[in-house]
Coordinates of C-alpha atoms (C1' of nucleotides) in Angstrom, one line a residue:
Chain A
X18 CA -56.0 5.7 9.2
X19 CA -56.3 3.3 6.8
X20 CA -54.1 3.5 3.6
X21 CA -55.6 4.2 0.3
X22 CA -55.1 2.1 -3.3
X23 CA -53.1 5.3 -4.2
X24 CA -51.0 5.6 -0.9
X25 CA -50.3 2.1 -1.1
X26 CA -48.7 2.4 -4.8
X27 CA -47.1 5.0 -4.1
X28 CA -45.3 3.9 -0.8
X29 CA -44.5 1.1 -3.0
X30 CA -42.4 2.8 -5.2
X31 CA -39.3 3.7 -3.4
X32 CA -38.9 6.9 -4.7
X33 CA -42.1 8.4 -5.2
X34 CA -41.6 12.1 -4.7
X35 CA -38.9 14.3 -6.4
X36 CA -37.6 15.6 -2.8
X37 CA -36.4 12.1 -2.2
X38 CA -35.6 10.5 -5.5
X39 CA -32.2 9.6 -6.1
X40 CA -32.2 11.3 -9.9
X41 CA -33.1 14.9 -8.5
X42 CA -29.8 16.2 -9.0
X43 CA -29.7 15.2 -12.6
X44 CA -33.4 15.8 -13.5
X45 CA -35.4 18.4 -14.5
X46 CA -36.0 19.9 -10.8
X47 CA -32.0 19.9 -10.0
X48 CA -32.3 24.0 -9.8
X49 CA -34.8 23.9 -7.6
X50 CA -35.1 24.6 -3.8
X51 CA -37.4 22.9 -1.9
X52 CA -40.7 25.0 -2.0
X53 CA -40.2 25.2 -5.6
X54 CA -39.9 21.9 -5.8
X55 CA -43.2 20.8 -4.0
X56 CA -44.7 22.3 -6.4
X57 CA -43.2 20.9 -9.4
X58 CA -43.8 17.4 -7.5
X59 CA -47.4 18.2 -7.2
X60 CA -47.8 18.3 -11.2
X61 CA -46.0 14.7 -11.8
X62 CA -47.8 12.2 -12.4
X63 CA -46.6 8.4 -11.8
X64 CA -47.5 5.9 -14.3
X65 CA -47.4 2.6 -13.6
X66 CA -44.7 0.6 -15.2
X67 CA -43.9 -0.7 -18.9
X68 CA -43.3 -3.9 -20.0
X69 CA -40.3 -4.6 -22.1
X70 CA -41.8 -3.4 -26.0
X71 CA -44.4 -1.5 -24.4
X72 CA -44.6 2.3 -26.2
X73 CA -44.9 5.0 -23.8
X74 CA -46.6 6.9 -26.6
X75 CA -47.1 6.3 -30.3
X76 CA -46.0 8.3 -33.1
X77 CA -48.0 11.2 -34.3
X78 CA -50.2 11.3 -31.0
X79 CA -50.9 14.7 -29.9
X80 CA -48.4 16.3 -27.9
X81 CA -49.7 16.5 -24.1
X82 CA -46.8 15.5 -21.7
X83 CA -43.0 15.4 -20.8
X84 CA -41.6 12.4 -19.9
X85 CA -38.5 11.7 -17.1
X86 CA -36.8 8.5 -17.1
X87 CA -37.1 7.0 -13.8
X88 CA -35.6 3.4 -14.3
X89 CA -35.1 1.3 -17.4
X90 CA -34.6 2.9 -21.2
X91 CA -36.4 3.6 -23.9
X92 CA -35.9 4.3 -27.5
X93 CA -37.7 6.7 -29.9
X94 CA -38.5 5.9 -33.7
X95 CA -39.7 7.5 -36.4
X96 CA -41.2 5.8 -39.4
X97 CA -41.4 8.4 -42.0
X98 CA -43.4 7.9 -45.3
X99 CA -42.8 4.3 -46.3
X100 CA -39.4 3.9 -45.2
X101 CA -37.6 2.2 -42.8
X102 CA -37.9 2.8 -39.0
X103 CA -35.2 5.5 -37.9
X104 CA -34.2 4.9 -34.5
X105 CA -33.5 8.5 -33.5
X106 CA -32.4 8.2 -29.3
X107 CA -31.9 6.2 -26.3
X108 CA -33.3 7.3 -23.2
X109 CA -31.7 6.5 -19.9
X110 CA -33.1 7.4 -16.4
X111 CA -33.3 10.9 -15.2
X112 CA -33.5 12.0 -19.3
X113 CA -36.3 14.3 -20.5
X114 CA -38.7 12.4 -23.3
X115 CA -40.7 14.4 -25.7
X116 CA -39.2 17.9 -26.1
X117 CA -39.4 17.4 -29.7
X118 CA -43.6 17.1 -30.2
X119 CA -43.8 20.9 -28.2
X120 CA -44.0 22.5 -31.8
X121 CA -46.4 20.5 -34.2
X122 CA -48.6 19.5 -31.1
X123 CA -48.1 15.7 -31.7
X124 CA -45.0 13.2 -31.2
X125 CA -43.0 12.7 -33.9
X126 CA -41.7 9.2 -32.8
X127 CA -43.0 6.3 -31.0
X128 CA -41.1 5.8 -27.8
X129 CA -40.7 2.4 -26.6
X130 CA -39.7 0.8 -23.4
X131 CA -36.3 -1.5 -23.9
X132 CA -37.3 -2.8 -20.5
X133 CA -38.9 -2.9 -17.9
X134 CA -39.4 1.0 -17.2
X135 CA -41.2 3.6 -15.3
X136 CA -41.3 6.9 -16.1
X137 CA -42.8 10.5 -14.6
X138 CA -45.5 12.3 -16.5
X139 CA -45.0 15.9 -16.6
X140 CA -48.3 17.8 -18.4
X141 CA -46.6 20.5 -20.2
X142 CA -49.2 23.1 -19.9
X143 CA -48.8 22.6 -16.1
X144 CA -45.3 23.3 -16.7
X145 CA -45.1 25.5 -18.5
X146 CA -47.3 27.4 -16.5
X147 CA -44.9 26.9 -13.0
X148 CA -42.0 27.9 -15.6
X149 CA -43.3 31.5 -15.3
X150 CA -43.9 31.6 -11.8
X151 CA -40.3 29.8 -11.3
X152 CA -37.1 30.9 -13.1
X153 CA -34.9 28.3 -12.3
X154 CA -37.2 25.5 -13.8
X155 CA -37.5 28.0 -16.8
X156 CA -33.9 28.1 -17.0
X157 CA -33.5 24.0 -16.6
X158 CA -36.1 24.0 -19.5
X159 CA -34.0 25.7 -21.9
X160 CA -30.9 24.5 -21.1
X161 CA -32.3 20.8 -21.3
X162 CA -33.4 21.6 -24.9
X163 CA -30.3 23.4 -25.6
X164 CA -28.0 20.5 -24.5
X165 CA -30.1 18.1 -26.8
X166 CA -30.0 20.3 -29.5
X167 CA -25.8 20.2 -29.4
X168 CA -26.2 16.4 -28.7
X169 CA -28.0 16.4 -31.9
X170 CA -25.2 18.6 -33.6
X171 CA -22.7 15.9 -32.7
X172 CA -24.8 12.9 -33.8
X173 CA -24.8 14.4 -37.0
X174 CA -21.1 14.9 -37.0
X175 CA -20.7 11.4 -36.0
X176 CA -23.0 9.8 -38.7
X177 CA -21.5 12.3 -41.6
X178 CA -18.0 12.0 -40.8
X179 CA -17.0 8.9 -38.6
X180 CA -16.5 5.4 -39.7
X181 CA -17.7 2.8 -38.3
X182 CA -15.1 1.8 -35.7
X183 CA -15.3 5.4 -34.5
X184 CA -19.2 4.8 -34.2
X185 CA -19.2 2.0 -32.3
X186 CA -16.5 3.4 -29.5
X187 CA -18.2 6.5 -30.0
X188 CA -21.4 5.0 -28.4
X189 CA -19.8 3.0 -26.0
X190 CA -17.8 5.3 -24.3
X191 CA -21.3 7.7 -24.3
X192 CA -22.9 5.1 -22.9
X193 CA -20.3 4.6 -19.9
X194 CA -20.0 8.1 -19.4
X195 CA -23.8 8.6 -19.3
X196 CA -23.9 5.7 -16.8
X197 CA -20.8 6.9 -14.7
X198 CA -22.6 10.5 -14.4
X199 CA -25.7 8.3 -12.9
X200 CA -24.0 6.7 -10.2
X201 CA -23.5 3.1 -12.0
X202 CA -20.5 1.5 -13.3
X203 CA -19.0 3.4 -16.2
X204 CA -16.8 -0.2 -17.3
X205 CA -19.7 -2.9 -16.5
X206 CA -23.1 -2.1 -18.0
X207 CA -25.7 -4.7 -19.7
X208 CA -26.7 -2.9 -23.0
X209 CA -30.9 -2.9 -22.9
X210 CA -30.8 -2.7 -26.6
X211 CA -30.4 -5.0 -29.5
X212 CA -27.7 -5.3 -32.1
X213 CA -30.4 -4.1 -34.9
X214 CA -31.3 -1.1 -32.4
X215 CA -27.5 -0.3 -32.4
X216 CA -27.1 -0.6 -35.9
X217 CA -30.0 1.5 -36.7
X218 CA -29.5 4.0 -34.4
X219 CA -25.8 4.4 -35.8
X220 CA -26.2 4.3 -39.8
X221 CA -25.1 0.9 -39.7
X222 CA -26.0 -3.0 -40.4
X223 CA -26.3 -5.3 -37.7
X224 CA -23.4 -7.3 -39.2
X225 CA -20.9 -4.5 -39.2
X226 CA -22.0 -3.8 -35.2
X227 CA -21.4 -7.3 -34.6
X228 CA -18.1 -7.7 -36.4
X229 CA -16.5 -4.7 -35.1
X230 CA -17.7 -5.0 -31.3
X231 CA -16.0 -8.6 -31.9
X232 CA -12.8 -6.9 -33.2
X233 CA -12.9 -4.8 -30.3
X234 CA -12.7 -7.9 -28.0
X235 CA -9.8 -8.9 -30.1
X236 CA -8.0 -6.0 -29.2
X237 CA -8.7 -6.2 -25.5
X238 CA -10.8 -2.9 -25.9
X239 CA -14.1 -4.4 -24.6
X240 CA -15.4 -7.9 -23.4
X241 CA -18.7 -8.5 -25.1
X242 CA -20.8 -11.4 -24.1
X243 CA -23.9 -10.9 -25.7
X244 CA -25.4 -7.7 -23.8
X245 CA -23.1 -7.5 -21.0
X246 CA -20.5 -5.4 -21.6
X247 CA -17.2 -5.1 -19.8
X248 CA -15.1 -1.9 -21.0
X249 CA -11.3 -3.0 -20.5
X250 CA -9.2 0.2 -22.2
X251 CA -11.7 3.3 -22.0
X252 CA -8.8 5.6 -22.7
X253 CA -8.1 3.6 -26.6
X254 CA -11.8 3.2 -26.8
X255 CA -11.8 7.3 -26.5
X256 CA -9.2 7.8 -28.7
X257 CA -10.7 5.4 -31.1
X258 CA -13.9 7.2 -30.9
X259 CA -12.6 10.2 -32.2
X260 CA -9.0 9.6 -33.8
X261 CA -8.5 10.8 -36.8
X262 CA -7.3 9.5 -39.9
X263 CA -3.6 7.9 -39.1
X264 CA -1.8 10.3 -40.9
X265 CA -2.9 12.9 -39.2
X266 CA -1.5 13.1 -35.8
X267 CA -4.0 15.9 -34.4
X268 CA -1.3 17.8 -32.8
X269 CA 1.1 19.7 -35.1
Chain B
X28 CA -34.3 68.3 -34.8
X29 CA -31.5 66.7 -36.1
X30 CA -31.1 62.8 -36.6
X31 CA -28.5 61.3 -34.4
X32 CA -26.2 58.7 -36.2
X33 CA -28.1 56.0 -34.4
X34 CA -31.2 57.5 -36.1
X35 CA -29.6 57.9 -39.6
X36 CA -28.6 54.3 -39.2
X37 CA -32.0 53.3 -38.1
X38 CA -33.7 55.0 -40.8
X39 CA -31.6 53.5 -43.2
X40 CA -32.6 49.8 -42.5
X41 CA -35.5 49.9 -44.4
X42 CA -37.5 47.4 -41.5
X43 CA -35.7 48.9 -38.5
X44 CA -38.7 47.6 -35.8
X45 CA -39.9 44.5 -35.5
X46 CA -43.4 46.1 -35.9
X47 CA -43.0 46.9 -39.5
X48 CA -40.7 44.0 -40.2
X49 CA -41.8 41.7 -43.1
X50 CA -40.3 38.8 -41.3
X51 CA -42.4 39.2 -38.3
X52 CA -44.7 36.5 -39.0
X53 CA -42.2 33.8 -38.9
X54 CA -39.9 35.1 -36.7
X55 CA -39.6 35.2 -32.6
X56 CA -42.4 37.9 -32.2
X57 CA -44.8 36.0 -34.3
X58 CA -47.0 35.2 -31.7
X59 CA -47.2 38.7 -29.9
X60 CA -49.9 41.5 -29.9
X61 CA -49.2 45.4 -30.3
X62 CA -47.8 46.4 -26.8
X63 CA -46.1 43.0 -26.1
X64 CA -44.4 43.1 -29.1
X65 CA -43.2 46.9 -28.1
X66 CA -41.4 45.1 -25.3
X67 CA -39.7 42.6 -27.2
X68 CA -38.8 45.2 -29.9
X69 CA -37.1 47.0 -26.9
X70 CA -34.8 44.6 -26.2
X71 CA -33.3 43.9 -29.9
X72 CA -30.2 45.4 -30.9
X73 CA -29.3 45.7 -34.7
X74 CA -26.0 45.3 -35.7
X75 CA -24.2 46.5 -38.6
X76 CA -24.3 44.5 -41.5
X77 CA -21.8 41.3 -41.7
X78 CA -19.7 40.9 -44.8
X79 CA -19.6 37.7 -46.8
X80 CA -16.9 35.2 -44.7
X81 CA -17.3 37.5 -41.7
X82 CA -18.0 35.5 -38.5
X83 CA -21.7 36.4 -36.5
X84 CA -19.5 34.9 -33.3
X85 CA -16.6 32.2 -32.9
X86 CA -16.7 28.8 -31.2
X87 CA -16.5 28.6 -27.6
X88 CA -17.2 32.1 -27.0
X89 CA -19.2 33.1 -24.2
X90 CA -22.8 32.9 -25.0
X91 CA -24.8 36.1 -24.5
X92 CA -27.5 36.3 -27.1
X93 CA -29.5 34.9 -29.7
X94 CA -29.8 36.5 -33.5
X95 CA -32.3 36.5 -36.0
X96 CA -31.4 36.7 -39.3
X97 CA -32.8 39.6 -41.0
X98 CA -31.3 39.1 -44.4
X99 CA -28.9 37.2 -46.3
X100 CA -27.7 34.1 -44.8
X101 CA -25.3 32.2 -42.5
X102 CA -23.7 28.6 -41.8
X103 CA -22.6 27.2 -38.6
X104 CA -19.6 25.0 -38.5
X105 CA -18.2 23.2 -35.7
X106 CA -14.3 22.4 -35.4
X107 CA -14.2 19.2 -33.1
X108 CA -11.0 18.1 -31.4
X109 CA -8.2 18.2 -34.4
X110 CA -10.6 16.8 -37.1
X111 CA -12.0 18.4 -39.9
X112 CA -14.8 20.9 -39.8
X113 CA -18.4 20.0 -39.6
X114 CA -21.5 22.2 -41.0
X115 CA -24.2 21.6 -39.0
X116 CA -26.9 24.5 -40.1
X117 CA -27.3 26.8 -42.6
X118 CA -29.6 30.0 -41.2
X119 CA -32.2 32.4 -43.7
X120 CA -34.0 35.2 -42.8
X121 CA -36.2 35.0 -39.8
X122 CA -34.3 31.8 -38.5
X123 CA -32.6 31.6 -34.8
X124 CA -28.8 31.5 -34.2
X125 CA -27.5 30.2 -31.0
X126 CA -30.2 28.2 -29.1
X127 CA -27.5 25.2 -29.0
X128 CA -25.3 27.6 -26.7
X129 CA -27.5 28.3 -23.9
X130 CA -26.8 25.2 -22.1
X131 CA -23.0 25.4 -21.7
X132 CA -22.7 29.0 -22.0
X133 CA -20.8 29.2 -24.6
X134 CA -21.5 29.0 -28.7
X135 CA -20.4 25.4 -30.0
X136 CA -19.9 26.4 -33.4
X137 CA -18.8 29.5 -35.0
X138 CA -21.3 31.2 -37.5
X139 CA -20.7 32.9 -40.9
X140 CA -22.1 34.9 -43.2
X141 CA -22.2 33.5 -46.7
X142 CA -23.0 36.8 -48.0
X143 CA -23.6 40.2 -46.8
X144 CA -25.8 39.7 -43.8
X145 CA -28.1 41.8 -41.2
X146 CA -29.1 40.6 -38.1
X147 CA -30.7 41.2 -34.7
X148 CA -29.3 40.6 -31.9
X149 CA -31.5 39.1 -28.7
X150 CA -29.6 39.6 -25.5
X151 CA -30.6 36.1 -23.8
X152 CA -30.9 37.2 -20.3
X153 CA -32.9 40.0 -21.3
X154 CA -35.4 37.7 -23.5
X155 CA -35.5 35.3 -20.7
X156 CA -37.0 37.8 -18.1
X157 CA -39.4 38.6 -20.8
X158 CA -40.7 35.2 -21.3
X159 CA -41.4 35.2 -18.2
X160 CA -43.7 38.2 -18.5
X161 CA -44.9 36.9 -21.9
X162 CA -46.3 33.6 -22.0
X163 CA -46.9 33.6 -25.9
X164 CA -42.9 34.7 -26.0
X165 CA -42.4 31.8 -24.2
X166 CA -44.4 29.3 -26.0
X167 CA -42.8 30.2 -29.2
X168 CA -39.4 30.0 -27.9
X169 CA -40.1 26.6 -26.9
X170 CA -41.9 25.8 -30.4
X171 CA -38.6 27.4 -31.9
X172 CA -36.2 25.2 -30.1
X173 CA -38.5 22.1 -30.5
X174 CA -38.9 22.3 -34.1
X175 CA -35.3 23.0 -34.5
X176 CA -34.9 19.5 -32.6
X177 CA -37.1 18.0 -35.1
X178 CA -35.1 19.2 -38.3
X179 CA -32.2 17.5 -36.5
X180 CA -33.8 14.4 -36.6
X181 CA -34.7 15.0 -40.0
X182 CA -31.2 15.5 -40.8
X183 CA -29.7 12.0 -38.9
X184 CA -32.4 10.3 -40.8
X185 CA -31.0 11.6 -43.7
X186 CA -27.6 11.3 -43.0
X187 CA -27.6 7.4 -42.0
X188 CA -30.4 6.4 -44.5
X189 CA -30.7 8.1 -47.3
X190 CA -28.5 8.0 -50.8
X191 CA -26.2 11.0 -52.4
X192 CA -29.4 11.4 -54.4
X193 CA -31.7 11.7 -52.2
X194 CA -29.3 14.0 -49.9
X195 CA -29.2 16.2 -52.6
X196 CA -32.8 16.4 -53.7
X197 CA -33.6 16.5 -50.0
X198 CA -31.6 19.9 -49.8
X199 CA -33.0 21.4 -52.7
X200 CA -36.4 20.7 -52.0
X201 CA -35.9 22.1 -48.4
X202 CA -34.7 25.2 -49.9
X203 CA -37.2 25.7 -51.9
X204 CA -39.7 25.3 -49.3
X205 CA -37.8 27.7 -46.9
X206 CA -37.7 30.0 -50.0
X207 CA -41.4 29.8 -50.5
X208 CA -42.6 29.9 -46.8
X209 CA -40.7 33.6 -46.9
X210 CA -42.4 34.9 -49.9
X211 CA -39.3 34.1 -52.4
X212 CA -39.7 32.0 -55.5
X213 CA -39.7 28.4 -54.8
X214 CA -38.4 27.5 -58.3
X215 CA -35.7 30.1 -58.6
X216 CA -32.9 30.8 -56.2
X217 CA -29.4 31.3 -55.8
X218 CA -27.5 29.2 -53.6
X219 CA -25.2 31.2 -51.3
X220 CA -22.8 28.4 -50.1
X221 CA -20.3 26.7 -52.2
X222 CA -20.5 22.9 -53.1
X223 CA -17.8 22.3 -50.6
X224 CA -20.0 23.6 -48.1
X225 CA -23.4 22.2 -49.2
X226 CA -20.9 18.7 -49.6
X227 CA -19.9 19.0 -45.9
X228 CA -23.2 19.9 -44.5
X229 CA -24.7 16.4 -46.5
X230 CA -21.7 14.6 -45.7
X231 CA -21.1 14.3 -49.2
X232 CA -17.7 15.0 -51.1
X233 CA -17.5 17.8 -53.4
X234 CA -17.3 16.0 -56.0
X235 CA -20.1 14.1 -55.8
X236 CA -22.2 17.1 -55.2
X237 CA -21.4 18.5 -58.7
X238 CA -21.9 14.8 -60.5
X239 CA -25.7 14.8 -59.1
X240 CA -26.3 18.2 -59.2
X241 CA -25.4 17.5 -63.2
X242 CA -27.3 14.4 -63.5
X243 CA -30.2 15.9 -62.1
X244 CA -30.0 18.8 -64.8
X245 CA -29.5 15.8 -67.6
X246 CA -32.6 14.3 -66.2
X247 CA -34.4 17.8 -66.7
X248 CA -35.1 18.2 -62.8
X249 CA -33.1 21.0 -62.1
X250 CA -31.4 23.6 -64.3
X251 CA -28.4 25.0 -62.6
X252 CA -25.7 27.3 -63.6
X253 CA -23.1 28.1 -61.3
X254 CA -24.8 28.9 -58.0
X255 CA -28.7 29.8 -59.8
X256 CA -30.7 26.9 -59.4
X257 CA -34.2 27.0 -61.2
X258 CA -36.3 23.7 -60.2
X259 CA -37.9 22.2 -63.2
X260 CA -40.2 19.7 -61.6
X261 CA -40.4 19.7 -57.9
X262 CA -42.9 16.9 -57.4
X263 CA -40.2 14.5 -59.0
X264 CA -37.7 15.9 -57.4
X265 CA -39.3 15.8 -53.9
X266 CA -40.1 12.2 -54.7
X267 CA -36.4 11.3 -55.5
X268 CA -35.8 13.1 -52.0
X269 CA -37.8 10.1 -50.4
X270 CA -37.7 7.3 -52.7
X271 CA -37.3 3.9 -51.5
X272 CA -35.5 1.4 -52.7
X273 CA -36.9 0.6 -56.7
X274 CA -38.3 -2.5 -55.5
X275 CA -40.7 -1.5 -52.8
X276 CA -43.4 0.4 -54.4
X277 CA -44.3 2.3 -50.7
X278 CA -48.2 1.7 -50.7
X279 CA -49.1 -2.1 -51.0
Chain C
dA14 C1' -3.2 41.1 -70.7
dT15 C1' -1.1 37.9 -67.8
dT16 C1' -0.9 35.5 -64.0
dC17 C1' -2.5 33.4 -59.4
dC18 C1' -6.1 31.2 -57.1
dT19 C1' -10.4 29.4 -55.9
dG20 C1' -14.2 27.3 -56.8
dG21 C1' -16.0 23.8 -59.8
dT22 C1' -16.1 20.0 -63.3
dT23 C1' -14.8 15.3 -65.1
dG24 C1' -12.4 11.0 -65.1
dA25 C1' -10.7 6.6 -63.2
dT26 C1' -9.7 3.8 -59.5
dC27 C1' -10.5 2.0 -54.7
dG28 C1' -12.4 0.6 -50.3
dA29 C1' -15.3 0.9 -46.3
dG30 C1' -19.5 -1.0 -45.5
dA31 C1' -23.9 -2.9 -47.4
dT32 C1' -26.1 -7.2 -48.6
dC33 C1' -27.0 -11.5 -49.6
dA34 C1' -26.4 -16.0 -47.5
dA35 C1' -26.0 -19.8 -44.1
dG36 C1' -25.5 -20.7 -40.0
dT37 C1' -25.3 -20.8 -34.5
dA38 C1' -27.3 -19.3 -29.8
dA39 C1' -30.9 -17.7 -27.0
dT40 C1' -35.6 -17.2 -26.0
dG41 C1' -40.2 -18.1 -25.4
dA42 C1' -44.7 -20.7 -26.1
dT43 C1' -46.6 -25.3 -26.3
Chain D
dA28 C1' -38.7 -31.3 -23.7
dT29 C1' -39.6 -29.4 -28.1
dC30 C1' -40.4 -26.3 -31.5
dA31 C1' -40.4 -21.9 -33.6
dT32 C1' -38.8 -17.7 -33.4
dT33 C1' -36.1 -14.2 -33.0
dA34 C1' -31.3 -12.1 -31.7
dC35 C1' -26.6 -12.5 -33.1
dT36 C1' -22.4 -14.1 -35.7
dT37 C1' -19.5 -15.3 -39.6
dG38 C1' -18.1 -15.6 -44.8
dA39 C1' -18.2 -13.9 -49.5
dT40 C1' -19.3 -10.3 -52.8
dC41 C1' -20.9 -6.4 -54.4
dT42 C1' -21.4 -1.6 -54.8
dC43 C1' -21.9 3.6 -53.8
dG44 C1' -19.4 6.8 -53.1
dA45 C1' -14.7 8.9 -51.4
dT46 C1' -10.1 9.4 -53.3
dC47 C1' -6.8 10.7 -56.3
dA48 C1' -5.8 13.4 -60.1
dA49 C1' -6.4 16.4 -63.6
dC50 C1' -8.7 20.1 -65.8
dC51 C1' -11.8 24.1 -66.4
dA52 C1' -13.9 28.6 -65.4
dG53 C1' -14.1 32.8 -63.6
dG54 C1' -12.6 37.0 -60.4
dA55 C1' -8.9 39.4 -58.5
dA56 C1' -4.6 41.6 -58.5
dT57 C1' -0.2 42.8 -60.8

DNA sequence: ATTCCTGGTTGATCGAGATCAAGTAATGAT
DNA sequence: ATCATTACTTGATCTCGATCAACCAGGAAT
């Protein structure tokens, strides 16, 4: 029996089904048993890879689907009024894109690939119906949104209370943590985003990002070469990330 | 038949059931028809009013319920590590408190009444079950969380790009908007929070809040007397809230 | 009425980080 | 290989808002 082109394409992607996907323990279906996972798998649409710079969707386009990142990475950018863009999030494999579009039925920001990136498209109406039948799926969806709320609050804290040093350190530690959870090295990784992206995300000027990375390097906290990062002292870096003023030693 | 004390208490609250609650068009059950609303109403627990300064719940306490604000207002405060508190949200009537606690099964911040405040307790496990049977309820829950995500992103933009003036203006305009939606005057209202709370929330020092409110007053944008606010020129205030640098006239 | 205390205002100074400016390295197109 | 463009770095200056300090106003307690 000859393969259809769809079969071919599917077989080319090395993890074309949730059941065999290496991310399944981190992704939406993480709480599902096999029969349920089949159902979930059935509503997913695999998309052809995005090239660097391509948009997954543009701001204000009608909301239809969530997207789970399969490989690569993306950034979310919101252009408000006439102002400068605001980069509100980076997305790594297994993370869910588009949750903030449900309410107004359009995406509140554009989501752009930072490198070659593949995603699974999850039509939201199908997901909603399925979440009626599968309580574990519904629960996971609630938890995912709830976690994103928590992360947002942490980001607010970073933006309103932390110094530039603390922001950069937090950013690196957080990336390290996310890579670790995904099975990559928490100590060596490549930044898929530019310094400008980092600055925009952290509320800092590019120059400041550059300078502080440089200083971290001189302090042998990290070794940075272009976008290649080696974390040399994760403990100290974490300490920098949420140190108080030098005068308040935290524990009393 | 003599009233039970529970009956008495219920009758004392002028809007003791969702069906007759004046907030029902803004609150969670807004999408529900009558039979469904009865079911929803049945899982709600009314709580005795909180006095000013009392906690609805404390940080890190196990998550059990969401709370819908019925009257009054609250603030959410997160104490991270040894650092200063971060005020991450104010809650007004009809708004839903506690969504960020679902994921980790405990509340990520304390929620404190800013004045005498009444809330409806919604046990989350009951709500989850009910959302299985009532798709409209489930949808409303998703939308509510999604909206909160969007609002958070707006807050990040405020914290990372806006000047102190823009922050204060945004804050006042946003409050005005929220009061309007709830049927109160968008031009005259009383701040239930202190200057310190406002500063903490907006990432500004108390002194800055005070100074800028004063300047807005001199510019006849508002009239402020203690916590009493009269908005005199909402249009200009909105323009201040998201103006660009004076040099970029936005439309080209 | 007096004291205390918290919340708010006003003034003076200082510093972290933005902005401006210039230069260098990397990337991609012809 | 050459040029053009974008990404990144480094230095000098300036500014917004924090911080420090003093003071004022209104409630609550005595």
